[in-house]
Amino acid sequence: MTSRDDLLKSFDLATDDPFIICWRDLDAGAATEELERLDTWVVWLTGRYNLDHKVIPPCWSHHGALVEELSALRTLWEASYLEDASPSSPLAFHRELDLALRRLREWTSRLGCSRTEHRPEAQPKPSPQRHELPSKMA
């Protein structure tokens, strides 16, 4: 087993395909399970890149935008280190990481969460009713 296999296994990701998640389609139980798996990777990411609470607050899993961003970032990281990945894939990951960290920092700043305090987001406004499009004119 290679060190790559050991690392992926520690994240419960020892497969040949990136683990893409559509959070919208998960039921509550599956979402909880996937958040636990993602948390393992986020702990590694924050330690590896020395990220603080201003980028990824401890309550990140309670904020949809942060979950989506971190999940997508993990998928890209996985794909970047597959055996058949391009030699430039890790650099592409780091380019995207830089952009993702900017977005995470901005979202975290707007949320107002700190190292010790979670601020729940305001409930979204209900979506307006869908309107029927006018039928084609003959």
mmCIF file with all atom_site columns, C-alpha atoms in Angstrom:
data_model
loop_
_atom_site.group_PDB
_atom_site.id
_atom_site.type_symbol
_atom_site.label_atom_id
_atom_site.label_alt_id
_atom_site.label_comp_id
_atom_site.label_asym_id
_atom_site.label_entity_id
_atom_site.label_seq_id
_atom_site.pdbx_PDB_ins_code
_atom_site.Cartn_x
_atom_site.Cartn_y
_atom_site.Cartn_z
_atom_site.occupancy
_atom_site.B_iso_or_equiv
_atom_site.pdbx_formal_charge
_atom_site.auth_seq_id
_atom_site.auth_comp_id
_atom_site.auth_asym_id
_atom_site.auth_atom_id
_atom_site.pdbx_PDB_model_num
ATOM 1   C CA . MET A 1 1   ? 0.000   0.000  0.000   1.00 0.00 ? 1   MET A CA 1
ATOM 2   C CA . THR A 1 2   ? 1.377   3.415  -0.957  1.00 0.00 ? 2   THR A CA 1
ATOM 3   C CA . SER A 1 3   ? 1.388   6.514  1.210   1.00 0.00 ? 3   SER A CA 1
ATOM 4   C CA . ARG A 1 4   ? -1.319  7.907  -1.105  1.00 0.00 ? 4   ARG A CA 1
ATOM 5   C CA . ASP A 1 5   ? -3.474  4.847  -0.394  1.00 0.00 ? 5   ASP A CA 1
ATOM 6   C CA . ASP A 1 6   ? -2.863  5.264  3.340   1.00 0.00 ? 6   ASP A CA 1
ATOM 7   C CA . LEU A 1 7   ? -3.894  8.930  3.176   1.00 0.00 ? 7   LEU A CA 1
ATOM 8   C CA . LEU A 1 8   ? -7.039  8.204  1.166   1.00 0.00 ? 8   LEU A CA 1
ATOM 9   C CA . LYS A 1 9   ? -7.932  5.320  3.464   1.00 0.00 ? 9   LYS A CA 1
ATOM 10  C CA . SER A 1 10  ? -7.607  7.618  6.494   1.00 0.00 ? 10  SER A CA 1
ATOM 11  C CA . PHE A 1 11  ? -10.293 9.801  4.878   1.00 0.00 ? 11  PHE A CA 1
ATOM 12  C CA . ASP A 1 12  ? -12.355 6.746  3.940   1.00 0.00 ? 12  ASP A CA 1
ATOM 13  C CA . LEU A 1 13  ? -11.776 7.645  0.288   1.00 0.00 ? 13  LEU A CA 1
ATOM 14  C CA . ALA A 1 14  ? -9.737  4.671  -0.923  1.00 0.00 ? 14  ALA A CA 1
ATOM 15  C CA . THR A 1 15  ? -11.391 4.418  -4.319  1.00 0.00 ? 15  THR A CA 1
ATOM 16  C CA . ASP A 1 16  ? -10.248 5.141  -7.831  1.00 0.00 ? 16  ASP A CA 1
ATOM 17  C CA . ASP A 1 17  ? -12.881 7.805  -8.419  1.00 0.00 ? 17  ASP A CA 1
ATOM 18  C CA . PRO A 1 18  ? -13.323 11.218 -6.797  1.00 0.00 ? 18  PRO A CA 1
ATOM 19  C CA . PHE A 1 19  ? -16.197 11.267 -4.350  1.00 0.00 ? 19  PHE A CA 1
ATOM 20  C CA . ILE A 1 20  ? -18.700 13.744 -5.784  1.00 0.00 ? 20  ILE A CA 1
ATOM 21  C CA . ILE A 1 21  ? -21.620 14.624 -3.525  1.00 0.00 ? 21  ILE A CA 1
ATOM 22  C CA . CYS A 1 22  ? -24.841 16.376 -4.449  1.00 0.00 ? 22  CYS A CA 1
ATOM 23  C CA . TRP A 1 23  ? -25.903 17.596 -1.005  1.00 0.00 ? 23  TRP A CA 1
ATOM 24  C CA . ARG A 1 24  ? -29.360 18.543 -2.241  1.00 0.00 ? 24  ARG A CA 1
ATOM 25  C CA . ASP A 1 25  ? -30.140 14.898 -2.999  1.00 0.00 ? 25  ASP A CA 1
ATOM 26  C CA . LEU A 1 26  ? -29.073 13.432 0.370   1.00 0.00 ? 26  LEU A CA 1
ATOM 27  C CA . ASP A 1 27  ? -31.539 12.469 3.071   1.00 0.00 ? 27  ASP A CA 1
ATOM 28  C CA . ALA A 1 28  ? -30.777 13.538 6.648   1.00 0.00 ? 28  ALA A CA 1
ATOM 29  C CA . GLY A 1 29  ? -28.985 10.295 7.548   1.00 0.00 ? 29  GLY A CA 1
ATOM 30  C CA . ALA A 1 30  ? -26.784 10.274 4.450   1.00 0.00 ? 30  ALA A CA 1
ATOM 31  C CA . ALA A 1 31  ? -25.995 13.979 4.902   1.00 0.00 ? 31  ALA A CA 1
ATOM 32  C CA . THR A 1 32  ? -24.859 13.365 8.488   1.00 0.00 ? 32  THR A CA 1
ATOM 33  C CA . GLU A 1 33  ? -22.649 10.492 7.351   1.00 0.00 ? 33  GLU A CA 1
ATOM 34  C CA . GLU A 1 34  ? -21.118 12.557 4.546   1.00 0.00 ? 34  GLU A CA 1
ATOM 35  C CA . LEU A 1 35  ? -20.518 15.513 6.874   1.00 0.00 ? 35  LEU A CA 1
ATOM 36  C CA . GLU A 1 36  ? -18.555 13.214 9.174   1.00 0.00 ? 36  GLU A CA 1
ATOM 37  C CA . ARG A 1 37  ? -16.435 12.039 6.235   1.00 0.00 ? 37  ARG A CA 1
ATOM 38  C CA . LEU A 1 38  ? -15.933 15.603 5.033   1.00 0.00 ? 38  LEU A CA 1
ATOM 39  C CA . ASP A 1 39  ? -15.002 16.712 8.551   1.00 0.00 ? 39  ASP A CA 1
ATOM 40  C CA . THR A 1 40  ? -12.044 14.315 8.564   1.00 0.00 ? 40  THR A CA 1
ATOM 41  C CA . TRP A 1 41  ? -10.729 15.948 5.396   1.00 0.00 ? 41  TRP A CA 1
ATOM 42  C CA . VAL A 1 42  ? -11.428 19.502 6.627   1.00 0.00 ? 42  VAL A CA 1
ATOM 43  C CA . VAL A 1 43  ? -9.457  18.805 9.821   1.00 0.00 ? 43  VAL A CA 1
ATOM 44  C CA . TRP A 1 44  ? -6.560  17.629 7.649   1.00 0.00 ? 44  TRP A CA 1
ATOM 45  C CA . LEU A 1 45  ? -6.887  20.646 5.303   1.00 0.00 ? 45  LEU A CA 1
ATOM 46  C CA . THR A 1 46  ? -6.930  23.208 8.124   1.00 0.00 ? 46  THR A CA 1
ATOM 47  C CA . GLY A 1 47  ? -3.895  21.612 9.739   1.00 0.00 ? 47  GLY A CA 1
ATOM 48  C CA . ARG A 1 48  ? -1.935  21.106 6.528   1.00 0.00 ? 48  ARG A CA 1
ATOM 49  C CA . TYR A 1 49  ? -2.476  24.662 5.309   1.00 0.00 ? 49  TYR A CA 1
ATOM 50  C CA . ASN A 1 50  ? -2.548  26.281 8.754   1.00 0.00 ? 50  ASN A CA 1
ATOM 51  C CA . LEU A 1 51  ? -6.017  27.768 8.224   1.00 0.00 ? 51  LEU A CA 1
ATOM 52  C CA . ASP A 1 52  ? -7.716  29.577 11.086  1.00 0.00 ? 52  ASP A CA 1
ATOM 53  C CA . HIS A 1 53  ? -11.319 30.260 12.080  1.00 0.00 ? 53  HIS A CA 1
ATOM 54  C CA . LYS A 1 54  ? -11.435 33.361 9.891   1.00 0.00 ? 54  LYS A CA 1
ATOM 55  C CA . VAL A 1 55  ? -11.282 31.074 6.866   1.00 0.00 ? 55  VAL A CA 1
ATOM 56  C CA . ILE A 1 56  ? -13.054 27.964 8.160   1.00 0.00 ? 56  ILE A CA 1
ATOM 57  C CA . PRO A 1 57  ? -14.925 28.489 11.426  1.00 0.00 ? 57  PRO A CA 1
ATOM 58  C CA . PRO A 1 58  ? -15.488 25.527 13.776  1.00 0.00 ? 58  PRO A CA 1
ATOM 59  C CA . CYS A 1 59  ? -19.205 25.677 12.873  1.00 0.00 ? 59  CYS A CA 1
ATOM 60  C CA . TRP A 1 60  ? -18.578 25.361 9.103   1.00 0.00 ? 60  TRP A CA 1
ATOM 61  C CA . SER A 1 61  ? -20.824 22.294 8.880   1.00 0.00 ? 61  SER A CA 1
ATOM 62  C CA . HIS A 1 62  ? -23.833 24.450 9.854   1.00 0.00 ? 62  HIS A CA 1
ATOM 63  C CA . HIS A 1 63  ? -23.429 26.711 6.823   1.00 0.00 ? 63  HIS A CA 1
ATOM 64  C CA . GLY A 1 64  ? -24.534 25.391 3.437   1.00 0.00 ? 64  GLY A CA 1
ATOM 65  C CA . ALA A 1 65  ? -22.207 27.531 1.332   1.00 0.00 ? 65  ALA A CA 1
ATOM 66  C CA . LEU A 1 66  ? -19.169 26.428 3.351   1.00 0.00 ? 66  LEU A CA 1
ATOM 67  C CA . VAL A 1 67  ? -20.197 22.769 3.123   1.00 0.00 ? 67  VAL A CA 1
ATOM 68  C CA . GLU A 1 68  ? -20.648 23.026 -0.639  1.00 0.00 ? 68  GLU A CA 1
ATOM 69  C CA . GLU A 1 69  ? -17.306 24.805 -1.144  1.00 0.00 ? 69  GLU A CA 1
ATOM 70  C CA . LEU A 1 70  ? -15.340 22.433 1.056   1.00 0.00 ? 70  LEU A CA 1
ATOM 71  C CA . SER A 1 71  ? -16.990 19.387 -0.487  1.00 0.00 ? 71  SER A CA 1
ATOM 72  C CA . ALA A 1 72  ? -16.169 20.563 -4.009  1.00 0.00 ? 72  ALA A CA 1
ATOM 73  C CA . LEU A 1 73  ? -12.621 21.340 -2.945  1.00 0.00 ? 73  LEU A CA 1
ATOM 74  C CA . ARG A 1 74  ? -12.195 17.852 -1.499  1.00 0.00 ? 74  ARG A CA 1
ATOM 75  C CA . THR A 1 75  ? -13.465 16.318 -4.745  1.00 0.00 ? 75  THR A CA 1
ATOM 76  C CA . LEU A 1 76  ? -10.911 18.315 -6.730  1.00 0.00 ? 76  LEU A CA 1
ATOM 77  C CA . TRP A 1 77  ? -8.157  17.350 -4.285  1.00 0.00 ? 77  TRP A CA 1
ATOM 78  C CA . GLU A 1 78  ? -9.036  13.665 -4.697  1.00 0.00 ? 78  GLU A CA 1
ATOM 79  C CA . ALA A 1 79  ? -9.047  13.939 -8.491  1.00 0.00 ? 79  ALA A CA 1
ATOM 80  C CA . SER A 1 80  ? -5.715  15.778 -8.425  1.00 0.00 ? 80  SER A CA 1
ATOM 81  C CA . TYR A 1 81  ? -3.959  12.879 -6.760  1.00 0.00 ? 81  TYR A CA 1
ATOM 82  C CA . LEU A 1 82  ? -5.374  9.928  -8.688  1.00 0.00 ? 82  LEU A CA 1
ATOM 83  C CA . GLU A 1 83  ? -2.736  7.694  -10.231 1.00 0.00 ? 83  GLU A CA 1
ATOM 84  C CA . ASP A 1 84  ? -3.778  8.723  -13.742 1.00 0.00 ? 84  ASP A CA 1
ATOM 85  C CA . ALA A 1 85  ? -3.986  12.438 -12.923 1.00 0.00 ? 85  ALA A CA 1
ATOM 86  C CA . SER A 1 86  ? -1.938  14.859 -14.958 1.00 0.00 ? 86  SER A CA 1
ATOM 87  C CA . PRO A 1 87  ? 1.353   15.927 -13.376 1.00 0.00 ? 87  PRO A CA 1
ATOM 88  C CA . SER A 1 88  ? -0.036  19.471 -13.307 1.00 0.00 ? 88  SER A CA 1
ATOM 89  C CA . SER A 1 89  ? -3.200  18.461 -11.409 1.00 0.00 ? 89  SER A CA 1
ATOM 90  C CA . PRO A 1 90  ? -1.798  19.281 -7.950  1.00 0.00 ? 90  PRO A CA 1
ATOM 91  C CA . LEU A 1 91  ? -0.923  22.778 -9.205  1.00 0.00 ? 91  LEU A CA 1
ATOM 92  C CA . ALA A 1 92  ? -4.450  23.154 -10.560 1.00 0.00 ? 92  ALA A CA 1
ATOM 93  C CA . PHE A 1 93  ? -5.743  22.149 -7.139  1.00 0.00 ? 93  PHE A CA 1
ATOM 94  C CA . HIS A 1 94  ? -3.609  24.844 -5.510  1.00 0.00 ? 94  HIS A CA 1
ATOM 95  C CA . ARG A 1 95  ? -4.860  27.482 -7.964  1.00 0.00 ? 95  ARG A CA 1
ATOM 96  C CA . GLU A 1 96  ? -8.424  26.541 -7.085  1.00 0.00 ? 96  GLU A CA 1
ATOM 97  C CA . LEU A 1 97  ? -7.550  26.335 -3.388  1.00 0.00 ? 97  LEU A CA 1
ATOM 98  C CA . ASP A 1 98  ? -6.413  29.955 -3.484  1.00 0.00 ? 98  ASP A CA 1
ATOM 99  C CA . LEU A 1 99  ? -9.732  31.042 -5.005  1.00 0.00 ? 99  LEU A CA 1
ATOM 100 C CA . ALA A 1 100 ? -11.731 28.836 -2.627  1.00 0.00 ? 100 ALA A CA 1
ATOM 101 C CA . LEU A 1 101 ? -9.932  30.259 0.412   1.00 0.00 ? 101 LEU A CA 1
ATOM 102 C CA . ARG A 1 102 ? -10.840 33.762 -0.727  1.00 0.00 ? 102 ARG A CA 1
ATOM 103 C CA . ARG A 1 103 ? -14.498 32.764 -1.023  1.00 0.00 ? 103 ARG A CA 1
ATOM 104 C CA . LEU A 1 104 ? -14.434 30.940 2.327   1.00 0.00 ? 104 LEU A CA 1
ATOM 105 C CA . ARG A 1 105 ? -12.873 33.960 4.043   1.00 0.00 ? 105 ARG A CA 1
ATOM 106 C CA . GLU A 1 106 ? -15.511 36.278 2.542   1.00 0.00 ? 106 GLU A CA 1
ATOM 107 C CA . TRP A 1 107 ? -18.431 34.012 3.479   1.00 0.00 ? 107 TRP A CA 1
ATOM 108 C CA . THR A 1 108 ? -17.077 33.475 6.982   1.00 0.00 ? 108 THR A CA 1
ATOM 109 C CA . SER A 1 109 ? -16.674 37.216 7.436   1.00 0.00 ? 109 SER A CA 1
ATOM 110 C CA . ARG A 1 110 ? -20.297 37.803 6.383   1.00 0.00 ? 110 ARG A CA 1
ATOM 111 C CA . LEU A 1 111 ? -21.555 35.043 8.688   1.00 0.00 ? 111 LEU A CA 1
ATOM 112 C CA . GLY A 1 112 ? -19.983 36.687 11.727  1.00 0.00 ? 112 GLY A CA 1
ATOM 113 C CA . CYS A 1 113 ? -19.064 33.381 13.356  1.00 0.00 ? 113 CYS A CA 1
ATOM 114 C CA . SER A 1 114 ? -15.948 33.312 15.507  1.00 0.00 ? 114 SER A CA 1
ATOM 115 C CA . ARG A 1 115 ? -13.722 30.719 17.080  1.00 0.00 ? 115 ARG A CA 1
ATOM 116 C CA . THR A 1 116 ? -16.117 30.486 20.044  1.00 0.00 ? 116 THR A CA 1
ATOM 117 C CA . GLU A 1 117 ? -19.488 31.662 18.691  1.00 0.00 ? 117 GLU A CA 1
ATOM 118 C CA . HIS A 1 118 ? -21.795 30.324 15.995  1.00 0.00 ? 118 HIS A CA 1
ATOM 119 C CA . ARG A 1 119 ? -24.286 32.710 14.449  1.00 0.00 ? 119 ARG A CA 1
ATOM 120 C CA . PRO A 1 120 ? -27.118 30.901 12.707  1.00 0.00 ? 120 PRO A CA 1
ATOM 121 C CA . GLU A 1 121 ? -27.975 32.214 9.289   1.00 0.00 ? 121 GLU A CA 1
ATOM 122 C CA . ALA A 1 122 ? -31.275 33.960 8.743   1.00 0.00 ? 122 ALA A CA 1
ATOM 123 C CA . GLN A 1 123 ? -33.884 31.666 7.261   1.00 0.00 ? 123 GLN A CA 1
ATOM 124 C CA . PRO A 1 124 ? -34.117 32.118 3.506   1.00 0.00 ? 124 PRO A CA 1
ATOM 125 C CA . LYS A 1 125 ? -37.123 33.939 2.177   1.00 0.00 ? 125 LYS A CA 1
ATOM 126 C CA . PRO A 1 126 ? -39.672 31.667 0.530   1.00 0.00 ? 126 PRO A CA 1
ATOM 127 C CA . SER A 1 127 ? -39.238 31.362 -3.206  1.00 0.00 ? 127 SER A CA 1
ATOM 128 C CA . PRO A 1 128 ? -41.825 33.169 -5.230  1.00 0.00 ? 128 PRO A CA 1
ATOM 129 C CA . GLN A 1 129 ? -44.392 30.987 -6.939  1.00 0.00 ? 129 GLN A CA 1
ATOM 130 C CA . ARG A 1 130 ? -43.307 29.849 -10.355 1.00 0.00 ? 130 ARG A CA 1
ATOM 131 C CA . HIS A 1 131 ? -45.159 31.742 -13.019 1.00 0.00 ? 131 HIS A CA 1
ATOM 132 C CA . GLU A 1 132 ? -46.360 30.099 -16.135 1.00 0.00 ? 132 GLU A CA 1
ATOM 133 C CA . LEU A 1 133 ? -44.600 31.290 -19.213 1.00 0.00 ? 133 LEU A CA 1
ATOM 134 C CA . PRO A 1 134 ? -46.801 32.818 -21.876 1.00 0.00 ? 134 PRO A CA 1
ATOM 135 C CA . SER A 1 135 ? -47.727 30.313 -24.541 1.00 0.00 ? 135 SER A CA 1
ATOM 136 C CA . LYS A 1 136 ? -46.255 30.784 -27.955 1.00 0.00 ? 136 LYS A CA 1
ATOM 137 C CA . MET A 1 137 ? -48.226 33.051 -30.164 1.00 0.00 ? 137 MET A CA 1
ATOM 138 C CA . ALA A 1 138 ? -49.516 31.437 -33.322 1.00 0.00 ? 138 ALA A CA 1
#
